[in-house]
Amino acid sequence: MKTEETVLEINLTALEKNVLYLKSRLKPTTLFLGVVKASSYGNNSVPIALHLQKKGLANYFAVAYTSEGKALREAGITLPILVLHPQPINFDDIVKYKLEPTLYSQRITKLFLEYAEKHHLVKYPVHLKCNTGLNRLGFDLNEIDEVLALLKNNTTVTVKTAYSHLAASEDMNEKEFTENQIKTFIAFQEKINKTFSHKVIYHQCNTSGILNYAHAQFDMVRCGIGMYGFANDAQLQQYLTPIMTLKSVISQIHTLQVGDSLGYNRGYIADHITKTATIPVGHADGINRIYGKGKGFVFINGKKAPIIGNVCMDMILVDVTNIPCEEGGEVIVFDKDHTAETLAESAGTISYELITSMAHRIKRVYIEE
């Protein structure tokens, strides 16, 4: 639909199709965890999670921070929610909103066990983060025995899942490293299985793991970027559809004479007669300054219009010298054909950074085909 302002259209039908394709790569018994952290990668986690829950497309959700899980619960999400990076100050809200914390260090484990005992929790679900090579969060293999000893006969908590994270599953040049990560995680599983009599759910694969390492899907997979339409692989991209379309409008058109400058710090100086369009979206909206000075671009009437000068807080300025257009005309910043990934690559970054930067002030519109 044609827009008269800056708007982010989110296609829920494409979201469903992406999830169904990803699930088609899995065994029927493999559980699907939808990663809805960071506002569902810029899409707004509440409508995304509600839609997936309504359609029965997810078994679990994951968020990075407790506040994200709290917002989901207050919106009516009833599926289990894994908190990937909880802090001790969040324990009250974690329990109040029935969120499930990750235990990723000796410190966080001991503090949560103390909390659980103090508040008389019984078999509260927790998750173990196993470090297999990303070296960001998680227990090393040589310390897991000590952690398991703390948890083995502790009735205040129960280990629901144990998981790890692949560092380079999209890069087949790193296949040996990834396979070693998988082997290390299997070694973790062997230790964990000897500790507990109940079935622990194991998960390691992210989107690229699903697509490239099917043998490592274990009991569950965690999918983020793939749900939103990015495969991290040019050959597999055809099976996924980006669900976000960022549209805007032309507010004003200017004509620069030779020697005229444009924008802050005279970021562009015309060396020919230049027609420019001013568009109401800027670095406060997530189109950062790295896209200025010819690196980034938008599409107007199907033609690429480079961003010239410096990106402003609320505006970008583009060269439309050879593009027929008028004030009030529609602008496509990115969509399923001119993707956020392509725009991000033009500035040397990745789609994740661009789409998660979409400001909350941008109006979201959810569509179903």
mmCIF file of C-alpha atoms in Angstrom:
data_model
loop_
_atom_site.group_PDB
_atom_site.id
_atom_site.type_symbol
_atom_site.label_atom_id
_atom_site.label_comp_id
_atom_site.label_asym_id
_atom_site.label_seq_id
_atom_site.Cartn_x
_atom_site.Cartn_y
_atom_site.Cartn_z
ATOM 1 C CA MET A 1 0.000 0.000 0.000
ATOM 2 C CA LYS A 2 1.135 3.547 -0.738
ATOM 3 C CA THR A 3 2.353 5.480 2.264
ATOM 4 C CA GLU A 4 2.276 9.153 3.166
ATOM 5 C CA GLU A 5 4.840 8.912 5.980
ATOM 6 C CA THR A 6 7.768 6.804 7.092
ATOM 7 C CA VAL A 7 6.359 3.388 7.934
ATOM 8 C CA LEU A 8 7.655 -0.128 8.549
ATOM 9 C CA GLU A 9 5.392 -2.739 6.980
ATOM 10 C CA ILE A 10 5.713 -6.210 8.493
ATOM 11 C CA ASN A 11 4.353 -9.128 6.511
ATOM 12 C CA LEU A 12 3.055 -11.785 8.904
ATOM 13 C CA THR A 13 2.245 -14.168 6.055
ATOM 14 C CA ALA A 14 5.892 -14.105 4.993
ATOM 15 C CA LEU A 15 6.854 -14.727 8.620
ATOM 16 C CA GLU A 16 4.689 -17.874 8.652
ATOM 17 C CA LYS A 17 6.131 -19.118 5.373
ATOM 18 C CA ASN A 18 9.692 -18.581 6.590
ATOM 19 C CA VAL A 19 9.038 -20.552 9.769
ATOM 20 C CA LEU A 20 7.342 -23.359 7.857
ATOM 21 C CA TYR A 21 10.287 -23.596 5.474
ATOM 22 C CA LEU A 22 12.773 -23.730 8.339
ATOM 23 C CA LYS A 23 10.689 -26.374 10.087
ATOM 24 C CA SER A 24 10.621 -28.392 6.864
ATOM 25 C CA ARG A 25 14.380 -28.780 7.287
ATOM 26 C CA LEU A 26 13.877 -30.400 10.689
ATOM 27 C CA LYS A 27 12.770 -33.759 11.991
ATOM 28 C CA PRO A 28 9.089 -33.767 12.991
ATOM 29 C CA THR A 29 10.063 -34.209 16.644
ATOM 30 C CA THR A 30 12.484 -31.269 16.775
ATOM 31 C CA LEU A 31 11.150 -28.347 18.802
ATOM 32 C CA PHE A 32 11.235 -24.806 17.420
ATOM 33 C CA LEU A 33 12.317 -21.854 19.557
ATOM 34 C CA GLY A 34 11.575 -18.434 18.106
ATOM 35 C CA VAL A 35 14.125 -15.789 19.044
ATOM 36 C CA VAL A 36 12.197 -12.577 19.638
ATOM 37 C CA LYS A 37 14.849 -10.541 21.430
ATOM 38 C CA ALA A 38 15.718 -6.993 20.365
ATOM 39 C CA SER A 39 12.088 -6.229 19.534
ATOM 40 C CA SER A 40 12.004 -9.295 17.279
ATOM 41 C CA TYR A 41 14.969 -7.930 15.345
ATOM 42 C CA GLY A 42 13.246 -4.580 14.936
ATOM 43 C CA ASN A 43 9.763 -5.881 14.117
ATOM 44 C CA ASN A 44 8.236 -5.497 17.627
ATOM 45 C CA SER A 45 8.256 -8.704 19.627
ATOM 46 C CA VAL A 46 4.688 -8.613 20.954
ATOM 47 C CA PRO A 47 2.786 -8.902 17.627
ATOM 48 C CA ILE A 48 5.382 -11.316 16.260
ATOM 49 C CA ALA A 49 5.233 -13.630 19.271
ATOM 50 C CA LEU A 50 1.442 -13.405 19.514
ATOM 51 C CA HIS A 51 1.127 -14.369 15.851
ATOM 52 C CA LEU A 52 3.500 -17.320 16.151
ATOM 53 C CA GLN A 53 1.746 -18.499 19.315
ATOM 54 C CA LYS A 54 -1.691 -18.165 17.706
ATOM 55 C CA LYS A 55 -0.601 -20.140 14.649
ATOM 56 C CA GLY A 56 1.091 -22.838 16.739
ATOM 57 C CA LEU A 57 4.412 -22.289 14.992
ATOM 58 C CA ALA A 58 6.675 -22.124 18.049
ATOM 59 C CA ASN A 59 7.274 -24.258 21.129
ATOM 60 C CA TYR A 60 9.433 -21.751 22.966
ATOM 61 C CA PHE A 61 10.496 -18.135 22.801
ATOM 62 C CA ALA A 62 13.832 -16.582 23.731
ATOM 63 C CA VAL A 63 14.669 -13.036 24.761
ATOM 64 C CA ALA A 64 17.958 -11.489 25.799
ATOM 65 C CA TYR A 65 16.756 -9.454 28.768
ATOM 66 C CA THR A 66 14.183 -9.997 31.485
ATOM 67 C CA SER A 67 12.317 -6.812 30.559
ATOM 68 C CA GLU A 68 11.635 -8.270 27.109
ATOM 69 C CA GLY A 69 10.125 -11.398 28.628
ATOM 70 C CA LYS A 70 8.034 -9.336 31.035
ATOM 71 C CA ALA A 71 6.534 -7.385 28.116
ATOM 72 C CA LEU A 72 5.606 -10.627 26.363
ATOM 73 C CA ARG A 73 3.893 -12.020 29.450
ATOM 74 C CA GLU A 74 1.939 -8.786 29.955
ATOM 75 C CA ALA A 75 0.801 -9.021 26.319
ATOM 76 C CA GLY A 76 -0.576 -12.532 26.747
ATOM 77 C CA ILE A 77 2.264 -14.846 25.731
ATOM 78 C CA THR A 78 1.855 -18.151 27.569
ATOM 79 C CA LEU A 79 4.558 -20.262 25.888
ATOM 80 C CA PRO A 80 7.796 -20.846 27.835
ATOM 81 C CA ILE A 81 10.234 -17.933 27.587
ATOM 82 C CA LEU A 82 13.972 -18.457 27.922
ATOM 83 C CA VAL A 83 15.973 -15.445 29.139
ATOM 84 C CA LEU A 84 19.381 -15.694 27.521
ATOM 85 C CA HIS A 85 21.248 -13.142 29.625
ATOM 86 C CA PRO A 86 19.606 -12.564 33.013
ATOM 87 C CA GLN A 87 21.139 -10.497 35.795
ATOM 88 C CA PRO A 88 20.666 -11.089 39.551
ATOM 89 C CA ILE A 89 18.715 -7.854 39.919
ATOM 90 C CA ASN A 90 16.089 -9.403 37.629
ATOM 91 C CA PHE A 91 15.384 -12.543 39.680
ATOM 92 C CA ASP A 92 12.184 -11.170 41.237
ATOM 93 C CA ASP A 93 10.668 -10.381 37.826
ATOM 94 C CA ILE A 94 11.897 -13.659 36.367
ATOM 95 C CA VAL A 95 9.941 -15.620 38.950
ATOM 96 C CA LYS A 96 6.952 -13.256 39.019
ATOM 97 C CA TYR A 97 6.471 -13.550 35.264
ATOM 98 C CA LYS A 98 7.396 -17.230 35.069
ATOM 99 C CA LEU A 99 10.432 -16.648 32.877
ATOM 100 C CA GLU A 100 13.204 -19.213 32.632
ATOM 101 C CA PRO A 101 16.746 -17.983 33.305
ATOM 102 C CA THR A 102 19.978 -19.134 31.752
ATOM 103 C CA LEU A 103 22.687 -20.167 34.189
ATOM 104 C CA TYR A 104 25.869 -19.209 32.360
ATOM 105 C CA SER A 105 28.506 -18.717 35.071
ATOM 106 C CA GLN A 106 29.470 -19.964 38.507
ATOM 107 C CA ARG A 107 28.400 -16.635 39.987
ATOM 108 C CA ILE A 108 24.948 -16.518 38.389
ATOM 109 C CA THR A 109 24.338 -20.164 39.296
ATOM 110 C CA LYS A 110 25.181 -19.756 42.972
ATOM 111 C CA LEU A 111 23.192 -16.540 43.248
ATOM 112 C CA PHE A 112 20.099 -18.045 41.652
ATOM 113 C CA LEU A 113 20.312 -21.156 43.819
ATOM 114 C CA GLU A 114 20.543 -18.938 46.898
ATOM 115 C CA TYR A 115 17.536 -16.974 45.658
ATOM 116 C CA ALA A 116 15.586 -20.142 44.924
ATOM 117 C CA GLU A 117 16.239 -21.523 48.389
ATOM 118 C CA LYS A 118 15.363 -18.246 50.096
ATOM 119 C CA HIS A 119 12.049 -18.023 48.219
ATOM 120 C CA HIS A 120 11.236 -21.727 48.590
ATOM 121 C CA LEU A 121 11.085 -22.417 44.874
ATOM 122 C CA VAL A 122 10.412 -25.986 43.794
ATOM 123 C CA LYS A 123 11.857 -27.366 40.570
ATOM 124 C CA TYR A 124 11.996 -23.943 38.969
ATOM 125 C CA PRO A 125 13.056 -24.341 35.293
ATOM 126 C CA VAL A 126 16.572 -23.177 34.438
ATOM 127 C CA HIS A 127 18.808 -23.555 31.408
ATOM 128 C CA LEU A 128 22.539 -24.253 31.177
ATOM 129 C CA LYS A 129 24.675 -22.318 28.713
ATOM 130 C CA CYS A 130 27.620 -24.380 27.479
ATOM 131 C CA ASN A 131 30.603 -22.607 25.961
ATOM 132 C CA THR A 132 31.841 -24.551 22.932
ATOM 133 C CA GLY A 133 33.998 -21.876 21.317
ATOM 134 C CA LEU A 134 32.090 -18.617 20.990
ATOM 135 C CA ASN A 135 33.700 -17.591 24.302
ATOM 136 C CA ARG A 136 31.031 -15.068 25.148
ATOM 137 C CA LEU A 137 28.838 -16.623 27.829
ATOM 138 C CA GLY A 138 28.697 -20.125 29.258
ATOM 139 C CA PHE A 139 30.447 -22.825 31.216
ATOM 140 C CA ASP A 140 33.604 -24.382 29.853
ATOM 141 C CA LEU A 141 33.687 -28.157 29.562
ATOM 142 C CA ASN A 142 36.313 -28.393 32.311
ATOM 143 C CA GLU A 143 34.071 -26.630 34.853
ATOM 144 C CA ILE A 144 30.691 -28.175 34.080
ATOM 145 C CA ASP A 145 31.188 -31.047 36.536
ATOM 146 C CA GLU A 146 31.383 -28.589 39.418
ATOM 147 C CA VAL A 147 28.208 -26.868 38.265
ATOM 148 C CA LEU A 148 26.379 -30.159 37.814
ATOM 149 C CA ALA A 149 27.368 -31.182 41.348
ATOM 150 C CA LEU A 150 25.608 -28.051 42.643
ATOM 151 C CA LEU A 151 22.479 -28.859 40.668
ATOM 152 C CA LYS A 152 22.276 -32.642 40.937
ATOM 153 C CA ASN A 153 20.300 -32.998 44.123
ATOM 154 C CA ASN A 154 18.954 -29.474 44.335
ATOM 155 C CA THR A 155 15.152 -29.588 44.506
ATOM 156 C CA THR A 156 14.634 -25.830 44.118
ATOM 157 C CA VAL A 157 15.457 -25.913 40.386
ATOM 158 C CA THR A 158 15.276 -28.312 37.481
ATOM 159 C CA VAL A 159 17.467 -28.137 34.390
ATOM 160 C CA LYS A 160 15.026 -27.801 31.497
ATOM 161 C CA THR A 161 17.495 -27.410 28.636
ATOM 162 C CA ALA A 162 21.200 -27.124 27.992
ATOM 163 C CA TYR A 163 22.398 -25.212 24.978
ATOM 164 C CA SER A 164 25.328 -23.737 23.144
ATOM 165 C CA HIS A 165 25.817 -21.283 20.308
ATOM 166 C CA LEU A 166 27.555 -21.775 16.969
ATOM 167 C CA ALA A 167 30.057 -19.039 16.154
ATOM 168 C CA ALA A 168 30.304 -19.339 12.367
ATOM 169 C CA SER A 169 27.624 -21.710 11.107
ATOM 170 C CA GLU A 170 27.004 -19.544 8.037
ATOM 171 C CA ASP A 171 30.656 -19.707 6.927
ATOM 172 C CA MET A 172 31.499 -23.020 5.295
ATOM 173 C CA ASN A 173 35.180 -22.056 5.394
ATOM 174 C CA GLU A 174 34.835 -22.591 9.151
ATOM 175 C CA LYS A 175 33.230 -26.023 8.871
ATOM 176 C CA GLU A 176 35.981 -27.746 10.862
ATOM 177 C CA PHE A 177 35.594 -25.242 13.695
ATOM 178 C CA THR A 178 31.822 -25.675 13.706
ATOM 179 C CA GLU A 179 32.053 -29.466 13.712
ATOM 180 C CA ASN A 180 34.412 -29.220 16.675
ATOM 181 C CA GLN A 181 31.849 -27.047 18.459
ATOM 182 C CA ILE A 182 29.220 -29.702 17.843
ATOM 183 C CA LYS A 183 31.525 -32.454 19.164
ATOM 184 C CA THR A 184 32.248 -30.406 22.264
ATOM 185 C CA PHE A 185 28.544 -29.892 22.881
ATOM 186 C CA ILE A 186 27.979 -33.638 22.619
ATOM 187 C CA ALA A 187 30.658 -34.057 25.312
ATOM 188 C CA PHE A 188 28.664 -31.649 27.498
ATOM 189 C CA GLN A 189 25.546 -33.718 26.871
ATOM 190 C CA GLU A 190 27.254 -36.895 28.007
ATOM 191 C CA LYS A 191 28.162 -35.312 31.333
ATOM 192 C CA ILE A 192 24.694 -33.814 31.799
ATOM 193 C CA ASN A 193 22.934 -37.079 30.948
ATOM 194 C CA LYS A 194 24.918 -38.873 33.652
ATOM 195 C CA THR A 195 23.842 -36.286 36.212
ATOM 196 C CA PHE A 196 20.069 -36.137 35.818
ATOM 197 C CA SER A 197 17.440 -38.851 35.546
ATOM 198 C CA HIS A 198 14.984 -36.634 33.651
ATOM 199 C CA LYS A 199 15.240 -35.783 29.954
ATOM 200 C CA VAL A 200 17.142 -32.542 29.320
ATOM 201 C CA ILE A 201 16.385 -30.767 26.033
ATOM 202 C CA TYR A 202 19.489 -29.889 23.992
ATOM 203 C CA HIS A 203 19.810 -27.128 21.401
ATOM 204 C CA GLN A 204 22.708 -25.565 19.527
ATOM 205 C CA CYS A 205 21.586 -24.671 15.996
ATOM 206 C CA ASN A 206 20.744 -21.135 14.984
ATOM 207 C CA THR A 207 19.297 -20.292 11.546
ATOM 208 C CA SER A 208 22.486 -21.127 9.655
ATOM 209 C CA GLY A 209 22.918 -24.207 11.805
ATOM 210 C CA ILE A 210 19.480 -25.415 10.713
ATOM 211 C CA LEU A 211 20.391 -24.893 7.075
ATOM 212 C CA ASN A 212 23.959 -26.207 7.142
ATOM 213 C CA TYR A 213 24.244 -28.697 10.013
ATOM 214 C CA ALA A 214 21.038 -30.734 10.100
ATOM 215 C CA HIS A 215 22.777 -33.505 12.034
ATOM 216 C CA ALA A 216 23.189 -31.095 14.969
ATOM 217 C CA GLN A 217 19.548 -30.136 15.447
ATOM 218 C CA PHE A 218 19.363 -32.291 18.607
ATOM 219 C CA ASP A 219 16.047 -31.752 20.461
ATOM 220 C CA MET A 220 15.358 -28.125 19.579
ATOM 221 C CA VAL A 221 16.640 -25.300 17.370
ATOM 222 C CA ARG A 222 16.730 -21.553 17.979
ATOM 223 C CA CYS A 223 15.799 -19.403 15.028
ATOM 224 C CA GLY A 224 16.023 -15.636 14.810
ATOM 225 C CA ILE A 225 17.163 -14.017 11.567
ATOM 226 C CA GLY A 226 15.698 -16.797 9.415
ATOM 227 C CA MET A 227 12.178 -16.133 10.720
ATOM 228 C CA TYR A 228 12.537 -12.573 9.549
ATOM 229 C CA GLY A 229 13.616 -13.634 6.079
ATOM 230 C CA PHE A 230 17.405 -13.774 5.918
ATOM 231 C CA ALA A 231 19.288 -16.988 5.156
ATOM 232 C CA ASN A 232 22.882 -15.736 5.515
ATOM 233 C CA ASP A 233 23.464 -17.706 2.301
ATOM 234 C CA ALA A 234 22.837 -16.446 -1.233
ATOM 235 C CA GLN A 235 21.899 -19.915 -2.513
ATOM 236 C CA LEU A 236 19.320 -20.459 0.229
ATOM 237 C CA GLN A 237 17.911 -16.929 0.245
ATOM 238 C CA GLN A 238 15.391 -17.917 -2.445
ATOM 239 C CA TYR A 239 13.489 -19.969 0.145
ATOM 240 C CA LEU A 240 13.047 -17.104 2.614
ATOM 241 C CA THR A 241 11.321 -13.728 2.256
ATOM 242 C CA PRO A 242 12.333 -10.629 4.245
ATOM 243 C CA ILE A 243 9.244 -9.606 6.172
ATOM 244 C CA MET A 244 10.126 -5.913 6.601
ATOM 245 C CA THR A 245 9.492 -3.087 4.168
ATOM 246 C CA LEU A 246 10.691 0.363 5.189
ATOM 247 C CA LYS A 247 8.879 3.038 3.193
ATOM 248 C CA SER A 248 8.964 6.798 3.275
ATOM 249 C CA VAL A 249 8.081 9.813 1.132
ATOM 250 C CA ILE A 250 9.753 12.705 -0.612
ATOM 251 C CA SER A 251 9.221 15.810 1.525
ATOM 252 C CA GLN A 252 10.928 18.306 -0.765
ATOM 253 C CA ILE A 253 12.983 18.480 -3.944
ATOM 254 C CA HIS A 254 15.893 20.886 -4.393
ATOM 255 C CA THR A 255 18.155 21.769 -7.287
ATOM 256 C CA LEU A 256 21.826 22.429 -6.512
ATOM 257 C CA GLN A 257 24.011 24.484 -8.778
ATOM 258 C CA VAL A 258 27.685 23.691 -9.273
ATOM 259 C CA GLY A 259 29.506 24.570 -6.040
ATOM 260 C CA ASP A 260 26.407 24.408 -3.820
ATOM 261 C CA SER A 261 26.768 22.312 -0.688
ATOM 262 C CA LEU A 262 24.305 20.000 0.974
ATOM 263 C CA GLY A 263 23.560 19.192 4.600
ATOM 264 C CA TYR A 264 25.651 19.292 7.753
ATOM 265 C CA ASN A 265 29.356 20.001 7.416
ATOM 266 C CA ARG A 266 28.802 20.519 3.700
ATOM 267 C CA GLY A 267 28.932 16.747 3.274
ATOM 268 C CA TYR A 268 28.225 17.026 -0.442
ATOM 269 C CA ILE A 269 29.352 19.732 -2.837
ATOM 270 C CA ALA A 270 27.803 19.630 -6.303
ATOM 271 C CA ASP A 271 30.167 19.311 -9.248
ATOM 272 C CA HIS A 272 27.189 19.291 -11.626
ATOM 273 C CA ILE A 273 23.597 20.510 -11.489
ATOM 274 C CA THR A 274 22.057 18.085 -9.010
ATOM 275 C CA LYS A 275 18.435 17.425 -8.162
ATOM 276 C CA THR A 276 17.995 16.162 -4.592
ATOM 277 C CA ALA A 277 15.125 14.738 -2.578
ATOM 278 C CA THR A 278 14.734 15.129 1.182
ATOM 279 C CA ILE A 279 13.240 12.075 2.907
ATOM 280 C CA PRO A 280 11.984 11.974 6.540
ATOM 281 C CA VAL A 281 14.073 9.150 7.957
ATOM 282 C CA GLY A 282 17.482 9.548 9.580
ATOM 283 C CA HIS A 283 19.991 8.223 12.069
ATOM 284 C CA ALA A 284 17.449 8.568 14.889
ATOM 285 C CA ASP A 285 15.381 6.022 12.961
ATOM 286 C CA GLY A 286 18.209 3.562 12.395
ATOM 287 C CA ILE A 287 19.617 4.779 9.090
ATOM 288 C CA ASN A 288 22.981 5.567 10.604
ATOM 289 C CA ARG A 289 25.596 8.009 9.408
ATOM 290 C CA ILE A 290 27.604 5.176 7.873
ATOM 291 C CA TYR A 291 25.091 5.176 4.991
ATOM 292 C CA GLY A 292 25.893 8.753 4.017
ATOM 293 C CA LYS A 293 28.201 10.147 1.348
ATOM 294 C CA GLY A 294 27.188 7.745 -1.385
ATOM 295 C CA LYS A 295 27.426 4.456 0.488
ATOM 296 C CA GLY A 296 23.737 3.882 1.082
ATOM 297 C CA PHE A 297 20.766 4.254 -1.238
ATOM 298 C CA VAL A 298 17.001 4.098 -1.544
ATOM 299 C CA PHE A 299 14.700 3.261 -4.441
ATOM 300 C CA ILE A 300 12.336 5.736 -6.060
ATOM 301 C CA ASN A 301 10.148 4.606 -8.954
ATOM 302 C CA GLY A 302 12.277 1.482 -9.167
ATOM 303 C CA LYS A 303 15.553 3.385 -9.582
ATOM 304 C CA LYS A 304 18.437 3.527 -7.128
ATOM 305 C CA ALA A 305 18.973 6.938 -5.537
ATOM 306 C CA PRO A 306 22.243 7.259 -3.600
ATOM 307 C CA ILE A 307 22.296 8.974 -0.221
ATOM 308 C CA ILE A 308 24.498 12.057 -0.534
ATOM 309 C CA GLY A 309 25.981 14.256 2.154
ATOM 310 C CA ASN A 310 25.751 13.250 5.798
ATOM 311 C CA VAL A 311 22.730 11.445 7.188
ATOM 312 C CA CYS A 312 20.821 13.820 9.472
ATOM 313 C CA MET A 313 18.984 12.873 12.654
ATOM 314 C CA ASP A 314 15.562 12.942 10.990
ATOM 315 C CA MET A 315 16.334 13.118 7.276
ATOM 316 C CA ILE A 316 18.388 11.725 4.450
ATOM 317 C CA LEU A 317 19.157 13.502 1.210
ATOM 318 C CA VAL A 318 19.340 11.540 -2.024
ATOM 319 C CA ASP A 319 20.380 12.249 -5.595
ATOM 320 C CA VAL A 320 17.381 12.056 -7.947
ATOM 321 C CA THR A 321 18.972 13.927 -10.860
ATOM 322 C CA ASN A 322 18.066 11.186 -13.320
ATOM 323 C CA ILE A 323 14.937 9.874 -11.596
ATOM 324 C CA PRO A 324 11.464 11.188 -12.489
ATOM 325 C CA CYS A 325 9.792 11.925 -9.143
ATOM 326 C CA GLU A 326 7.766 14.511 -7.284
ATOM 327 C CA GLU A 327 7.185 15.724 -3.749
ATOM 328 C CA GLY A 328 4.930 13.309 -1.896
ATOM 329 C CA GLY A 329 6.193 10.400 -3.974
ATOM 330 C CA GLU A 330 6.926 7.042 -2.339
ATOM 331 C CA VAL A 331 10.414 5.916 -1.366
ATOM 332 C CA ILE A 332 11.521 2.340 -0.649
ATOM 333 C CA VAL A 333 14.435 2.162 1.786
ATOM 334 C CA PHE A 334 14.370 -1.639 1.782
ATOM 335 C CA ASP A 335 11.880 -4.419 1.045
ATOM 336 C CA LYS A 336 11.861 -8.055 -0.056
ATOM 337 C CA ASP A 337 13.397 -7.190 -3.433
ATOM 338 C CA HIS A 338 15.803 -4.454 -2.311
ATOM 339 C CA THR A 339 16.744 -6.061 0.972
ATOM 340 C CA ALA A 340 18.091 -4.670 4.209
ATOM 341 C CA GLU A 341 21.005 -7.042 3.750
ATOM 342 C CA THR A 342 21.985 -5.362 0.474
ATOM 343 C CA LEU A 343 21.738 -1.904 2.007
ATOM 344 C CA ALA A 344 23.755 -2.990 5.050
ATOM 345 C CA GLU A 345 26.478 -4.527 2.904
ATOM 346 C CA SER A 346 26.861 -1.235 1.027
ATOM 347 C CA ALA A 347 28.141 0.291 4.258
ATOM 348 C CA GLY A 348 30.194 -2.673 5.415
ATOM 349 C CA THR A 349 27.786 -3.920 8.066
ATOM 350 C CA ILE A 350 25.195 -6.693 8.403
ATOM 351 C CA SER A 351 21.415 -6.921 8.129
ATOM 352 C CA TYR A 352 21.114 -7.677 11.863
ATOM 353 C CA GLU A 353 22.526 -4.275 12.783
ATOM 354 C CA LEU A 354 20.327 -2.385 10.350
ATOM 355 C CA ILE A 355 16.986 -4.005 11.140
ATOM 356 C CA THR A 356 17.466 -4.056 14.909
ATOM 357 C CA SER A 357 18.198 -0.336 14.739
ATOM 358 C CA MET A 358 14.709 0.548 13.496
ATOM 359 C CA ALA A 359 13.452 3.170 15.949
ATOM 360 C CA HIS A 360 10.244 2.690 17.898
ATOM 361 C CA ARG A 361 8.996 6.034 16.603
ATOM 362 C CA ILE A 362 8.603 4.508 13.143
ATOM 363 C CA LYS A 363 5.011 3.411 12.690
ATOM 364 C CA ARG A 364 4.648 -0.378 12.354
ATOM 365 C CA VAL A 365 1.911 -1.782 10.125
ATOM 366 C CA TYR A 366 1.218 -5.535 10.189
ATOM 367 C CA ILE A 367 -0.213 -7.129 7.086
ATOM 368 C CA GLU A 368 -1.429 -10.587 6.171
ATOM 369 C CA GLU A 369 -1.842 -11.654 2.584
#
